[in-house]
Each structure stands twice: as C-alpha cells, then as structure tokens.
C-alpha cells in the first residue's frame, strides 16, 4: 500500500466567522477585534483555506473588510474574505479597498461579492431605490469586472525607479480601464499598484439564479447552498458549463458547498468528517464553506475534531503548501490582461 | 506639543532614489513608520489620499512617487500593531456617502480602541470625478456645503446609539443627502472619530472653525503661522467654541545634522534629489503652460511670458497667477544667476526645520510658545525610515524640555489631543 495516498483532488475548507443573524452580533464581541483574531488564528491552526465575514449596511455589525484588515497582521496564512456589497458603493473604492486588503495580508485577500436588495439599505443612502435582484447582480458583475481591470491597470513591473530618466514608474505599463457599465463608468488607472496575488480571490454565493451567471463569469470560488450531494453536484456542473461557455477554464473555478453546521459534541465533528468525505467522494464539490450556529464553539469542534479525522483520511492538508490564498486554492496567479495585450501589439 | 507623522507620499518631497529607500506600498513600510511614531509618543499617524493619478501634458505624471493603498484599510491593519497611536485617514467628502463612510470610520474607532481620525477633504474637479459614480463638478462653495452636511450627518449617525444602548433611527434630509434608518454600530470608544481639516482658504478656515478638531496647514514661517493661528482661533467664538477645542498643526519637513553646516549641506542635497532635472522642467511647464522639454534644466529660464493652460497639469494644485510667478522666478534667476533647476529649488523649498537636533527642538518649541502652532505634522522625505533620526535625537530633547509627553496619558486620540469626548446624547426618557 502506498505511503502517500493523499487526495488527488484537494479538499478546500472555509468557515464563516459570523453566526446567523438571530445571534445578531449585538453582543460586545461583534465589535471586539480580538474576538475575530482568536477565531482566525484557530482556523489557521486547522489549515483552513479561508474565513469569510458577511456584511450588510442594515444589520448590526462593523465593516467586514476593515475587521479582516485588523486581523491580517495577527495571522500568517489563513485567507481573509469579507463581503463587500456593490449596490451603494463606489466601484473604484471597492477595488482599492480589496486590493489594499491583499497588500496588508501579503496575498491572502478575497472578496465575497454581495448586493444590497432591501429598501432599508436604499434609504440609508437616499440615492436610488431598491431594485430587482437581476439588475443588482448584473451591476455586481460589472463591479467585479471593473475591479479586476483596475487591479490589472498597473502591470506588476510598472514601478521602475529609474534614476537616470527620473521616472518612478513606466507610464506605458499603467492603463486606463475606460469602463462603461450600465450604471457607472470608471476611467482608471487604479491608484493602488497591482496586489500580491495579481487579483484577490473573488467569491460569490451562486445559489440563486440571479447570482449564478455572475459567479460563472467572475468568481474564483462559487458557494452553493445545497442540502444533498446531488444538488451540489448539479450546481457545480452547471457552473462549470457556464464558465466554459464564457470562455473560462472551468478548472479555475472552485465550487464549495455552503452548509450550516452545529457541532455540539465530538461525535458531531466526526459525523461532519464522514459527510465531507462522502460528498467529496461523489465529486459533488471542490470543498466546503461551513456556516456555524455558534462560530466560537463550532470552529473549535471543527479544528479539534473534524480536521484531524480528515487529515487522517488523507482528505485534508496538514500544512499550508504556500503563502497566498490563491496557492491554498490551487489557483494560478492571473496574467495581467494589459501586459499581454501590450506584448501582442507592438 | 502635539506631533503627528505623515507617511511619505505622492509628491516630489519624497526621495525615492538611492539608499536607504523602501517600498511605498508594502505593509512593512507603514508598520515601521507607525511604530516609530508611537515610540516617539506622537499623537497620530496620517495618510493622504489619491483618487486619480496626476497627469501632465495629457499623460500620467511619472516622475514622482505614485501608487498608494486605501487609507482606512491600512489603518485598520495598523491598529493591530500599535496600541496608542492615533490613526488618521484622508477621505474625500465629495466622492463618498455619509452612511458608508461614517460606518467605516466608526469601525476603525472600534477596531483601534478609540484612535480613529478623519481628515475631511473636498475635491473640485471633474477630472477626479471620472473615476466615480458621483462624477461631475462641484464649485468651491458647494463643496464645503456638502462637506459640512456630510460631517453633520456622520455625527448624527455616531450619536444615534445613546446611553441606553439602543439604536435610534436617523432621519436626515438636506440639500445633498437624505439618510434614513438605523446605524449598525454602537457609539465608538472616543464618542466620535477626531475630525481633521486641511485647507487655507477663507471657506476652509470657516469650515474648520465650525467643525474640525484639528486643522492641518502649510504655514511654516513663524509670522505666517501666527497670523493663521490668530485668525482661525479668532473664528471659534462665533461657533460657540473655545480656543483649545481646535488644534492647529502645520505640515513641516525637517533635516537634521551634527552641525548647522552639516544640516544645511544635507538639506541642499535633499533638495537636489527632490528637484531632478526632469522635475525642474515640469515645474517650469506648470507655470508657463507650454511644452518646455527642449530647455536645458541647467540653462536660463524662458524669456517669453506664460500661456496659461488649465489642462496642462491635472490632479494637483493650480498656479494662481502664472505671469506673476514667472516674473518673480525670472527676477530671482537674474539677480542670483540661477539656472532653471536652481530657481525651482530656491522657490519651491519646503524644508521647515534644518539644523542640529538641539536647534530643531529649540525652534519647534519656540513656534508653539509664540502661538504659531499647537504642534506639527512631520513630513519625512524617506520611506520608511524617515522618522528614525527625529525620534532618536529630537524627541528626547523635547521631552527633556517638558514640551512633549514621555508616556501616553490616555488611550484614545481625543485624550492625546486634550479634546473632550463629545457629549453623549441623552438616553430614552
């Protein structure tokens, strides 16, 4: 028998740091940075790929991206993936904030693309009415698109510091994006140089029909809420097919089943390992995004109970093979679209 | 004396050639400067903002440092590696919305235990607007109307969780904003993030007198500083405020040497590095409004008058009266026999304090004693070690003189600045 049978297909694990809304983050801990640092370090001990933190303008809680930026210097490997909504924000600011999260975490940033559907959120801004999901997701896709273009708008080697000519940058390696969407336009280039990962990892919940096309077009990681492996497997196949139809390599899209979990005892933790093993064996998904009932308790059970079982069964890594979130996910660093175009057209 | 540290930024103050110069974007650079400032018991760390890359003659201006991160995100990360240092973000009131920005700033205050500050700036040009949904142009007066309404709305949101800990809906309706609903964060550790304001215009002074906790100025001579100080503090009573409620902090540079002559020599070297031959021509073109790239930077100034061109330089402060500037430069050049580059070095000098550590400590102390400033925002010319010498050599002298704290008295930025926490709105009943 082989000594290193470890999985041919790596299993990816992600964990939501925010509990259900009913626990409401009303407690002090929701605003205490050390609470998030403790959880993220625990997830890192379990060699999880990334943690997510949800966000909304209309329910109690702090700005998710800022919270994970606060966590970044206190962690070393775990991917940090805040939700950032696209409906009432400036796409230029979203792009630079996510880019900066990648700089401060040295290549561990992701971004869960979200929309703001409610009238309550619209009233907080007073600029536009609530809109149907289809329109908001179409716009979210445009925001994801322009954000990625802005990340590419500095080529990796744009900063030249050439003392002889006095040039700090080579302006030929900076690019106007000249993006025109249905509700906004952006001239570019970004003010923030291309981040360590080239492009931070884009995550989208692809459960709903309105969001699925955006996920297929723009996401590196798609989350699918499913109650059984068949449903998850169908969603994965559908996402891969859509990605292929859009000209993408489907192997560059990770589809994670997003499951609610509640781990009361070590038996539950082992049961979860069984379930993960079964779904993974069925090819239902590339991994799991776990949404806890109680983040603190459930993450501890996951890391101390489920993870060792999965490692013992050779389904999960025992150490991080790389430093960046893209490396955890087995996703290559994207080539810069403008650099490629510049090299083709002399 | 209040001290703050400005991260060396996007302009030709920052020297980026030679050694030792580090990255302008890696987190390690921000961490080094912030930790150094905290070691020096500074009040806060200050980040500027950029929303569009500057252009010169229709192309991206490539001669100075450019590229910077998004401020609130960097400061949130710095909150993890500092304990007491205030964290100030420059954010435009023109290209943001009150609800979102109030929430991000309040989050920073929570994440840092009460150390957040917002430097409120406004943006006038449609050039910058091309990157934003908001887009468009606001004239000077409207910019400040919007900024004042923006700050008032943010404060209403910050106050919307009174002592009983229950959110109250905010209902704001004004010419620029309509904000209705509940804020998602409880009152932050220092009540409100500190409000900083930059700008020397009459509108800017009034806005600061009505609204700001700190004003960031550029007056670096004693006389100009005293005039500004008296003027701005004199505007406070009309807004029901006392003189201590607004701190005046000029942005200043410094060069240290073992002797006065050594410091002067280093200052001259730094000025030559800041004004490269290429930069000298760009400075000249900004005044003359035409392409002067054929001129020799070591040769004489043009002998014709400027042709004003507002499109020539985009994204930076405009030259007020090009003809007057050109006349002044030519007169200076003739009188002293200066080349183009030497003239630019002479006329755009920004070094405020040059001398031995003892002389610099003496001069800074005298500024504050003469009511020309309440303190300073130090603008180093090197990243990230530009404050090292100051903190090692000048700070101990200021501490010996008893004008600078040796330990932080409190935890929040408001406590460092001696500013009271804003009155808490009454709870229910």
XYZ file of C-alpha atoms in Angstrom, chain B:
429
model
C 3.322 69.991 21.767
C 1.288 67.676 19.557
C 3.140 65.653 16.931
C 1.869 63.605 14.034
C 3.608 61.572 11.330
C 2.743 61.881 7.671
C 3.516 58.825 5.557
C 5.866 59.985 2.756
C 3.548 60.266 -0.134
C 2.758 61.143 -3.651
C 4.678 64.307 -4.417
C 8.245 65.325 -5.050
C 9.004 65.737 -1.340
C 9.638 62.005 -1.193
C 13.113 60.955 -2.222
C 12.952 57.528 -3.832
C 16.367 57.067 -5.360
C 19.444 55.712 -3.665
C 19.690 54.010 -0.343
C 18.034 53.513 2.071
C 14.616 53.749 0.446
C 11.908 51.179 0.907
C 8.601 50.302 -0.640
C 5.804 52.874 -0.698
C 3.186 50.139 -0.669
C 4.346 47.121 1.365
C 2.685 46.919 4.759
C 6.117 46.681 6.394
C 6.761 50.316 5.454
C 3.562 51.522 7.116
C 4.260 49.390 10.149
C 7.791 50.740 10.534
C 6.770 54.381 10.351
C 3.775 53.906 12.648
C 5.790 52.047 15.266
C 8.463 54.732 15.124
C 5.853 57.448 15.637
C 4.408 55.555 18.569
C 7.866 55.153 20.050
C 8.136 58.948 19.815
C 4.789 59.289 21.624
C 3.214 61.027 18.643
C -0.493 61.816 18.679
C -1.310 60.283 15.324
C -0.222 58.782 12.032
C -1.562 60.482 8.928
C -2.324 59.098 5.486
C -3.089 61.229 2.461
C -5.459 60.197 -0.296
C -5.330 59.902 -4.061
C -8.336 59.262 -6.251
C -6.854 59.728 -9.685
C -3.279 59.561 -10.908
C -1.942 63.009 -11.736
C -1.398 63.966 -15.339
C 0.987 66.338 -17.040
C 0.592 67.313 -20.674
C -2.198 64.767 -21.050
C -0.135 61.855 -19.827
C 0.329 60.205 -16.449
C 2.906 62.139 -14.467
C 5.663 59.593 -13.980
C 8.424 61.474 -12.167
C 7.335 61.300 -8.539
C 6.300 58.553 -6.178
C 2.868 57.309 -7.099
C 0.642 54.498 -6.009
C -0.838 54.218 -2.557
C -3.199 51.971 -0.665
C -6.716 52.721 0.512
C -6.285 54.535 3.819
C -8.911 53.068 6.162
C -7.865 49.520 5.273
C -4.179 50.187 6.029
C -5.077 51.946 9.274
C -7.301 49.036 10.337
C -4.283 46.759 9.913
C -2.011 49.222 11.747
C -4.444 49.127 14.669
C -3.222 45.562 15.202
C 0.453 46.520 15.515
C 0.133 49.732 17.536
C -1.508 50.414 20.915
C -1.884 54.147 21.393
C -1.097 55.932 18.153
C -3.991 57.806 16.535
C -4.824 56.663 13.007
C -5.918 59.397 10.613
C -7.336 58.755 7.152
C -7.776 61.396 4.498
C -11.079 60.694 2.736
C -12.952 62.907 0.303
C -16.380 64.178 1.303
C -17.100 64.684 -2.388
C -16.746 61.105 -3.638
C -18.223 59.243 -0.664
C -21.615 58.930 1.031
C -22.144 59.767 4.719
C -23.705 56.489 5.805
C -20.983 54.285 4.389
C -18.052 56.445 5.470
C -19.454 57.062 8.969
C -19.724 53.304 9.319
C -16.173 52.636 8.129
C -14.733 55.316 10.428
C -16.735 54.109 13.406
C -15.494 50.586 12.674
C -11.906 51.877 12.692
C -12.570 53.553 16.029
C -13.905 50.280 17.473
C -11.060 48.228 15.998
C -8.434 50.595 17.414
C -9.975 51.228 20.818
C -10.715 54.888 20.074
C -7.843 56.051 17.876
C -9.562 56.948 14.577
C -9.484 60.297 12.812
C -10.894 61.555 9.536
C -9.135 64.256 7.542
C -12.030 65.769 5.601
C -11.062 66.923 2.135
C -13.144 68.072 -0.786
C -12.477 67.647 -4.461
C -13.454 70.164 -7.076
C -12.593 68.655 -10.368
C -14.454 66.602 -12.916
C -11.052 65.089 -13.746
C -11.150 63.107 -10.494
C -14.888 62.577 -10.917
C -14.247 60.416 -13.964
C -13.455 57.556 -11.590
C -16.733 57.790 -9.681
C -20.449 57.234 -9.937
C -20.801 60.606 -8.299
C -18.732 62.116 -11.097
C -19.237 65.722 -12.004
C -18.080 69.018 -10.713
C -18.807 70.955 -7.534
C -17.791 74.577 -7.239
C -15.826 75.662 -4.212
C -18.757 76.969 -2.191
C -20.864 73.873 -2.852
C -18.010 71.578 -1.899
C -17.973 72.992 1.615
C -21.759 72.956 1.903
C -21.640 69.282 1.043
C -18.723 68.648 3.414
C -20.446 70.418 6.316
C -23.659 68.488 5.756
C -21.607 65.302 5.408
C -19.889 65.772 8.777
C -23.142 66.740 10.494
C -24.828 63.624 9.125
C -21.934 61.405 10.204
C -22.110 62.869 13.696
C -25.843 62.252 13.873
C -25.169 58.605 12.973
C -22.356 58.313 15.552
C -24.708 59.719 18.174
C -27.629 57.506 17.270
C -26.957 54.882 19.940
C -27.497 56.816 23.174
C -26.511 55.723 26.659
C -29.210 53.082 26.882
C -27.507 51.180 24.077
C -30.426 51.064 21.666
C -30.127 52.354 18.136
C -32.395 55.269 17.242
C -33.285 55.770 13.625
C -31.677 58.783 11.998
C -33.725 60.921 9.652
C -31.618 63.447 7.819
C -32.858 65.484 4.902
C -30.664 68.167 3.367
C -29.656 69.634 0.037
C -27.004 66.977 -0.575
C -28.100 63.919 1.401
C -31.175 62.049 2.525
C -30.301 59.421 5.125
C -32.993 57.440 6.913
C -32.551 54.385 9.093
C -30.525 52.817 11.856
C -26.756 52.931 12.184
C -25.190 49.479 12.590
C -22.603 50.328 15.251
C -22.861 51.462 18.856
C -21.176 54.672 19.878
C -17.452 54.256 19.331
C -14.775 54.288 22.068
C -13.937 58.009 21.755
C -17.519 59.051 21.032
C -16.726 60.396 17.578
C -13.624 59.876 15.490
C -11.494 63.046 15.520
C -12.199 65.414 12.624
C -9.192 66.936 10.863
C -9.455 69.512 8.140
C -6.899 70.836 5.708
C -7.119 73.974 3.664
C -6.186 77.606 3.953
C -8.949 79.330 2.032
C -11.498 81.519 3.828
C -14.132 78.809 3.290
C -11.733 76.207 4.625
C -10.945 78.274 7.729
C -14.616 78.797 8.469
C -15.400 75.157 7.928
C -12.600 74.178 10.312
C -13.690 76.725 12.910
C -17.221 75.355 12.809
C -16.424 71.673 12.545
C -12.874 70.408 12.988
C -10.881 69.163 15.984
C -7.532 69.604 14.202
C -6.547 71.817 11.289
C -3.677 70.779 9.041
C -1.998 73.819 7.497
C 1.045 74.657 5.452
C 2.215 77.814 7.221
C 5.802 77.116 8.067
C 7.212 80.569 8.810
C 6.701 81.999 12.247
C 4.913 85.151 11.092
C 2.579 83.394 8.675
C 1.864 80.776 11.311
C 0.999 83.396 13.914
C -1.324 85.224 11.520
C -3.125 81.998 10.635
C -3.274 80.852 14.239
C -4.803 84.121 15.429
C -7.248 84.225 12.542
C -8.549 80.674 12.924
C -8.707 80.738 16.726
C -10.474 84.080 16.423
C -13.212 82.452 14.379
C -14.031 79.898 17.085
C -16.172 82.014 19.471
C -18.630 82.735 16.660
C -19.259 78.990 16.612
C -19.537 78.752 20.377
C -16.146 77.083 20.743
C -13.147 77.854 22.917
C -9.593 78.255 21.693
C -8.386 74.846 22.914
C -11.046 72.923 21.048
C -9.216 73.230 17.712
C -5.567 72.222 17.391
C -3.522 73.892 14.680
C -0.846 71.637 13.218
C 1.224 72.751 10.233
C 2.749 70.126 7.997
C 6.524 70.541 8.220
C 9.679 68.926 6.908
C 12.969 68.686 8.749
C 16.621 67.914 8.125
C 18.977 67.048 10.941
C 22.774 67.320 11.022
C 25.590 67.034 13.531
C 26.367 70.709 12.987
C 24.386 73.553 11.466
C 26.599 73.471 8.373
C 26.201 69.722 8.057
C 22.413 70.066 8.228
C 22.407 72.811 5.590
C 24.557 70.697 3.326
C 22.261 67.700 3.721
C 19.242 69.900 3.083
C 20.762 71.127 -0.160
C 21.495 67.562 -1.251
C 17.944 66.505 -0.479
C 16.551 69.447 -2.433
C 18.563 68.414 -5.481
C 17.195 64.885 -5.176
C 13.656 66.226 -4.836
C 14.028 68.506 -7.857
C 15.521 66.299 -10.549
C 16.343 67.927 -13.900
C 13.132 66.427 -15.286
C 11.090 67.672 -12.329
C 12.523 71.161 -12.760
C 11.203 71.301 -16.325
C 7.790 70.009 -15.220
C 7.628 72.737 -12.564
C 8.531 75.265 -15.222
C 5.884 73.951 -17.623
C 3.237 74.201 -14.918
C 3.920 77.926 -14.712
C 4.481 78.616 -18.411
C 1.693 76.337 -19.654
C 3.608 75.091 -22.688
C 5.991 72.294 -23.608
C 9.488 73.281 -22.489
C 11.095 69.859 -22.780
C 13.715 71.226 -25.183
C 15.057 73.555 -22.483
C 18.243 72.765 -20.583
C 17.464 72.451 -16.854
C 20.925 73.859 -16.153
C 20.338 76.800 -18.503
C 18.348 80.041 -18.246
C 14.576 80.484 -17.883
C 12.354 81.156 -20.934
C 12.316 84.809 -21.986
C 8.637 84.860 -23.019
C 5.541 85.209 -20.854
C 3.396 82.235 -19.727
C 0.494 80.963 -21.788
C -1.954 79.764 -19.125
C -3.285 76.272 -19.810
C -5.574 74.816 -17.115
C -5.480 71.395 -18.772
C -1.711 71.040 -18.692
C -1.446 69.730 -15.137
C -4.345 67.672 -13.808
C -4.787 66.413 -10.285
C -2.639 68.942 -8.460
C -2.985 72.438 -7.067
C -3.065 75.086 -9.758
C -0.695 78.031 -10.041
C -2.711 81.118 -9.074
C -1.253 83.813 -11.357
C 1.285 82.335 -13.786
C 2.503 85.716 -15.045
C 3.310 86.909 -11.523
C 5.100 83.647 -10.688
C 7.089 83.778 -13.922
C 8.121 87.404 -13.235
C 9.225 86.506 -9.740
C 11.204 83.483 -10.919
C 12.922 85.435 -13.691
C 13.843 88.262 -11.356
C 15.326 85.800 -8.869
C 17.179 83.925 -11.579
C 18.723 87.127 -12.934
C 19.604 88.544 -9.547
C 21.334 85.387 -8.318
C 22.438 83.923 -11.632
C 20.366 80.752 -11.133
C 19.622 78.070 -13.693
C 16.130 76.657 -14.225
C 16.733 73.836 -11.762
C 18.354 76.106 -9.183
C 15.457 78.537 -9.466
C 12.909 75.803 -8.883
C 14.915 74.517 -5.914
C 15.067 78.028 -4.486
C 11.385 78.908 -4.977
C 9.658 75.659 -4.106
C 11.651 74.982 -0.949
C 9.634 73.213 1.680
C 12.143 72.407 4.359
C 10.884 73.905 7.571
C 13.359 72.942 10.276
C 17.011 72.471 9.342
C 19.711 72.166 11.966
C 21.147 70.159 14.800
C 18.682 68.209 16.936
C 19.065 70.836 19.649
C 18.373 73.699 17.250
C 15.355 71.964 15.747
C 13.938 71.178 19.188
C 14.505 74.800 20.166
C 12.840 76.194 17.062
C 9.834 73.887 17.263
C 9.343 74.775 20.909
C 9.555 78.470 20.066
C 6.861 78.086 17.377
C 4.452 76.613 19.840
C 5.344 79.135 22.564
C 4.775 82.007 20.111
C 1.309 80.726 19.224
C 2.167 79.896 15.643
C 1.084 76.275 16.120
C -0.176 73.752 18.675
C 2.106 71.136 17.187
C 3.294 69.726 13.886
C 2.589 67.092 11.296
C 6.048 65.887 10.322
C 6.531 65.055 6.649
C 9.656 62.893 6.265
C 11.302 62.554 2.890
C 12.264 58.890 3.197
C 10.206 55.704 3.375
C 10.066 54.049 5.818
C 12.970 55.266 7.989
C 12.341 58.995 7.609
C 11.331 59.496 11.243
C 14.025 57.348 12.857
C 16.512 60.165 13.402
C 13.859 62.566 14.606
C 12.530 60.139 17.183
C 16.001 59.077 18.314
C 17.560 62.529 18.500
C 14.918 65.283 18.726
C 12.148 63.629 20.708
C 14.342 63.100 23.830
C 15.247 66.803 23.758
C 11.601 67.829 23.504
C 10.849 65.502 26.387
C 13.681 66.991 28.450
C 12.233 70.425 27.830
C 8.920 69.148 29.119
C 7.017 70.094 25.956
C 6.416 66.547 24.770
C 4.920 63.679 26.760
C 7.187 60.833 27.846
C 4.243 58.459 28.150
C 0.741 58.492 26.772
C -1.635 59.689 29.461
C -4.672 58.062 27.906
C -5.657 55.532 25.320
C -7.769 57.456 22.814
C -6.672 60.013 20.248
C -9.013 62.536 21.859
C -7.168 62.116 25.127
C -3.786 62.646 23.406
C -5.098 65.852 21.861
C -6.706 67.021 25.086
C -10.086 67.087 23.420
C -13.181 66.183 25.407
C -15.346 63.321 24.287
C -18.394 64.765 22.520
C -21.384 64.970 24.819
C -23.354 61.781 24.810
C -26.917 62.237 23.641
C -29.483 61.521 26.323
C -30.999 58.066 26.518
C -34.662 57.272 26.492
C -36.829 59.428 28.722
